[in-house]
PDB file of C-alpha atoms in Angstrom:
ATOM      1  CA  UNK A   1      16.346  -1.676  -0.276  1.00 94.00           C
ATOM      2  CA  UNK A   2      13.937   0.348  -2.379  1.00 96.00           C
ATOM      3  CA  UNK A   3      10.187   0.299  -2.831  1.00 97.00           C
ATOM      4  CA  UNK A   4       8.729   1.463  -6.129  1.00 96.00           C
ATOM      5  CA  UNK A   5       5.033   2.280  -6.218  1.00 96.00           C
ATOM      6  CA  UNK A   6       3.022   2.692  -9.391  1.00 95.00           C
ATOM      7  CA  UNK A   7      -0.508   2.792 -10.718  1.00 95.00           C
ATOM      8  CA  UNK A   8      -1.897   6.084  -9.480  1.00 93.00           C
ATOM      9  CA  UNK A   9      -3.787   8.456 -11.699  1.00 97.00           C
ATOM     10  CA  UNK A  10      -7.025  10.291 -12.356  1.00 98.00           C
ATOM     11  CA  UNK A  11     -10.323   8.426 -12.368  1.00 98.00           C
ATOM     12  CA  UNK A  12     -13.980   9.364 -12.184  1.00 98.00           C
ATOM     13  CA  UNK A  13     -16.060   8.520  -9.147  1.00 98.00           C
ATOM     14  CA  UNK A  14     -17.273   4.945  -9.362  1.00 98.00           C
ATOM     15  CA  UNK A  15     -14.243   3.873 -11.325  1.00 98.00           C
ATOM     16  CA  UNK A  16     -11.360   1.554 -10.468  1.00 98.00           C
ATOM     17  CA  UNK A  17      -7.600   1.741 -10.141  1.00 98.00           C
ATOM     18  CA  UNK A  18      -4.935  -0.744  -9.205  1.00 98.00           C
ATOM     19  CA  UNK A  19      -1.779   0.174  -7.325  1.00 98.00           C
ATOM     20  CA  UNK A  20       1.399  -1.865  -7.176  1.00 98.00           C
ATOM     21  CA  UNK A  21       4.551  -1.692  -5.104  1.00 98.00           C
ATOM     22  CA  UNK A  22       7.718  -3.696  -5.722  1.00 98.00           C
ATOM     23  CA  UNK A  23      10.713  -4.169  -3.477  1.00 97.00           C
ATOM     24  CA  UNK A  24      14.288  -4.508  -4.647  1.00 96.00           C
ATOM     25  CA  UNK A  25      17.659  -4.820  -2.989  1.00 94.00           C
ATOM     26  CA  UNK A  26      19.203  -7.102  -0.429  1.00 91.00           C
ATOM     27  CA  UNK A  27      16.181  -8.686   1.249  1.00 93.00           C
ATOM     28  CA  UNK A  28      16.275 -11.589   3.670  1.00 92.00           C
ATOM     29  CA  UNK A  29      12.596 -11.645   4.613  1.00 93.00           C
ATOM     30  CA  UNK A  30       9.448  -9.559   4.118  1.00 95.00           C
ATOM     31  CA  UNK A  31       6.895  -9.428   6.893  1.00 96.00           C
ATOM     32  CA  UNK A  32       3.822  -7.218   7.034  1.00 98.00           C
ATOM     33  CA  UNK A  33       2.972  -5.018   4.086  1.00 98.00           C
ATOM     34  CA  UNK A  34       0.527  -2.142   3.996  1.00 98.00           C
ATOM     35  CA  UNK A  35      -0.933   0.768   2.085  1.00 98.00           C
ATOM     36  CA  UNK A  36      -1.323   4.148   3.717  1.00 98.00           C
ATOM     37  CA  UNK A  37      -2.711   7.366   2.302  1.00 98.00           C
ATOM     38  CA  UNK A  38      -2.577  11.043   3.010  1.00 98.00           C
ATOM     39  CA  UNK A  39      -5.218  13.378   1.697  1.00 96.00           C
ATOM     40  CA  UNK A  40      -4.588  17.120   1.369  1.00 91.00           C
ATOM     41  CA  UNK A  41      -4.734  18.763   4.775  1.00 94.00           C
ATOM     42  CA  UNK A  42      -5.267  15.465   6.601  1.00 96.00           C
ATOM     43  CA  UNK A  43      -3.137  13.075   8.581  1.00 97.00           C
ATOM     44  CA  UNK A  44      -1.739   9.947   7.022  1.00 97.00           C
ATOM     45  CA  UNK A  45      -3.965   6.925   7.624  1.00 98.00           C
ATOM     46  CA  UNK A  46      -3.707   3.177   7.232  1.00 98.00           C
ATOM     47  CA  UNK A  47      -5.787   1.925   4.310  1.00 98.00           C
ATOM     48  CA  UNK A  48      -5.078  -1.803   4.434  1.00 98.00           C
ATOM     49  CA  UNK A  49      -2.455  -4.236   5.649  1.00 98.00           C
ATOM     50  CA  UNK A  50      -1.547  -7.847   4.971  1.00 98.00           C
ATOM     51  CA  UNK A  51       0.633 -10.213   6.963  1.00 97.00           C
ATOM     52  CA  UNK A  52       3.110 -12.665   5.486  1.00 95.00           C
ATOM     53  CA  UNK A  53       0.475 -15.326   6.040  1.00 94.00           C
ATOM     54  CA  UNK A  54      -2.148 -13.414   4.095  1.00 96.00           C
ATOM     55  CA  UNK A  55      -4.272 -12.030   6.922  1.00 98.00           C
ATOM     56  CA  UNK A  56      -5.749  -8.674   5.976  1.00 98.00           C
ATOM     57  CA  UNK A  57      -7.058  -5.610   7.784  1.00 98.00           C
ATOM     58  CA  UNK A  58      -8.945  -2.739   6.149  1.00 98.00           C
ATOM     59  CA  UNK A  59      -9.950   0.724   7.206  1.00 98.00           C
ATOM     60  CA  UNK A  60     -13.717   0.942   7.629  1.00 98.00           C
ATOM     61  CA  UNK A  61     -13.883   3.544   4.879  1.00 98.00           C
ATOM     62  CA  UNK A  62     -12.582   1.128   2.233  1.00 98.00           C
ATOM     63  CA  UNK A  63     -14.033  -2.217   3.332  1.00 98.00           C
ATOM     64  CA  UNK A  64     -15.833  -3.953   0.525  1.00 98.00           C
ATOM     65  CA  UNK A  65     -14.299  -1.656  -2.098  1.00 98.00           C
ATOM     66  CA  UNK A  66     -10.533  -2.204  -1.824  1.00 98.00           C
ATOM     67  CA  UNK A  67      -8.604  -5.474  -1.909  1.00 98.00           C
ATOM     68  CA  UNK A  68      -4.999  -5.821  -0.768  1.00 98.00           C
ATOM     69  CA  UNK A  69      -2.852  -8.705  -1.984  1.00 98.00           C
ATOM     70  CA  UNK A  70       0.775  -9.735  -2.108  1.00 98.00           C
ATOM     71  CA  UNK A  71       3.085 -11.946  -4.122  1.00 97.00           C
ATOM     72  CA  UNK A  72       5.874 -13.095  -1.861  1.00 95.00           C
ATOM     73  CA  UNK A  73       7.935 -14.627  -4.646  1.00 95.00           C
ATOM     74  CA  UNK A  74       7.876 -11.398  -6.661  1.00 96.00           C
ATOM     75  CA  UNK A  75       8.170  -9.180  -3.560  1.00 97.00           C
ATOM     76  CA  UNK A  76       5.179  -7.144  -4.646  1.00 98.00           C
ATOM     77  CA  UNK A  77       2.128  -5.639  -3.034  1.00 98.00           C
ATOM     78  CA  UNK A  78      -1.077  -4.644  -4.782  1.00 98.00           C
ATOM     79  CA  UNK A  79      -4.195  -2.670  -3.982  1.00 98.00           C
ATOM     80  CA  UNK A  80      -7.269  -3.058  -6.150  1.00 98.00           C
ATOM     81  CA  UNK A  81      -9.543  -0.082  -5.630  1.00 98.00           C
ATOM     82  CA  UNK A  82     -13.118  -0.268  -6.879  1.00 98.00           C
ATOM     83  CA  UNK A  83     -16.090   2.068  -6.610  1.00 98.00           C
ATOM     84  CA  UNK A  84     -13.758   4.956  -5.948  1.00 98.00           C
ATOM     85  CA  UNK A  85     -15.077   8.070  -4.248  1.00 98.00           C
ATOM     86  CA  UNK A  86     -13.776  11.648  -4.282  1.00 97.00           C
ATOM     87  CA  UNK A  87     -12.793  11.193  -0.638  1.00 97.00           C
ATOM     88  CA  UNK A  88     -10.336   8.482  -1.727  1.00 98.00           C
ATOM     89  CA  UNK A  89      -8.232  11.214  -3.329  1.00 98.00           C
ATOM     90  CA  UNK A  90      -4.820  11.081  -1.675  1.00 98.00           C
ATOM     91  CA  UNK A  91      -1.195  10.164  -2.067  1.00 98.00           C
ATOM     92  CA  UNK A  92      -0.915   6.442  -1.446  1.00 98.00           C
ATOM     93  CA  UNK A  93       2.198   4.962   0.158  1.00 98.00           C
ATOM     94  CA  UNK A  94       3.254   1.349   0.439  1.00 98.00           C
ATOM     95  CA  UNK A  95       5.207   0.016   3.401  1.00 98.00           C
ATOM     96  CA  UNK A  96       7.075  -3.241   3.811  1.00 98.00           C
ATOM     97  CA  UNK A  97       8.561  -4.649   7.000  1.00 97.00           C
ATOM     98  CA  UNK A  98      11.862  -5.956   5.650  1.00 96.00           C
ATOM     99  CA  UNK A  99      14.555  -7.980   7.303  1.00 94.00           C
ATOM    100  CA  UNK A 100      17.848  -7.438   5.513  1.00 92.00           C
ATOM    101  CA  UNK A 101      19.843  -9.842   7.662  1.00 85.00           C
ATOM    102  CA  UNK A 102      18.924 -12.003  10.669  1.00 77.00           C
ATOM    103  CA  UNK A 103      19.464  -9.078  13.036  1.00 81.00           C
ATOM    104  CA  UNK A 104      18.098  -6.062  11.168  1.00 91.00           C
ATOM    105  CA  UNK A 105      14.459  -5.307  10.426  1.00 92.00           C
ATOM    106  CA  UNK A 106      13.015  -1.964   9.385  1.00 95.00           C
ATOM    107  CA  UNK A 107       9.900  -0.489   7.835  1.00 97.00           C
ATOM    108  CA  UNK A 108      10.507   0.831   4.349  1.00 97.00           C
ATOM    109  CA  UNK A 109       8.262   3.341   2.565  1.00 97.00           C
ATOM    110  CA  UNK A 110       7.581   3.753  -1.113  1.00 97.00           C
ATOM    111  CA  UNK A 111       7.712   7.182  -2.707  1.00 94.00           C
ATOM    112  CA  UNK A 112       3.957   7.628  -2.914  1.00 94.00           C
ATOM    113  CA  UNK A 113       1.616   7.617  -5.854  1.00 97.00           C
ATOM    114  CA  UNK A 114      -1.194  10.129  -6.363  1.00 97.00           C
ATOM    115  CA  UNK A 115      -4.761   8.961  -6.777  1.00 98.00           C
ATOM    116  CA  UNK A 116      -7.282  11.606  -7.807  1.00 98.00           C
ATOM    117  CA  UNK A 117     -10.987  10.787  -7.966  1.00 98.00           C
ATOM    118  CA  UNK A 118     -13.158  13.354  -9.702  1.00 97.00           C
ATOM    119  CA  UNK A 119     -16.831  13.771  -8.905  1.00 94.00           C
TER     120      UNK A 119
END
């Protein structure tokens, strides 16, 4: 199983970016998905998560600005980021809870994609 994240880049404050993450490989079932981020010199933090049923949770710092969504058929996860702030600058990681057979479930991480917001 592999996760491939894309969509990072450089944007000015107030701008928007969209991140995507796609899973490939032998997948039986995908459960929760999430985006995490790690800013320079800071601990990794949860940005947003979404259950297989579509229930979402957001960090307070991104509520009202970011939207997480998923396409179960395509095995993809997205993060629409609006009104970006310099403090959103970080490497963003996607995670999927993947069941590869009826007895094996693990959390898989994407490789990370850099988002840089200039002031």
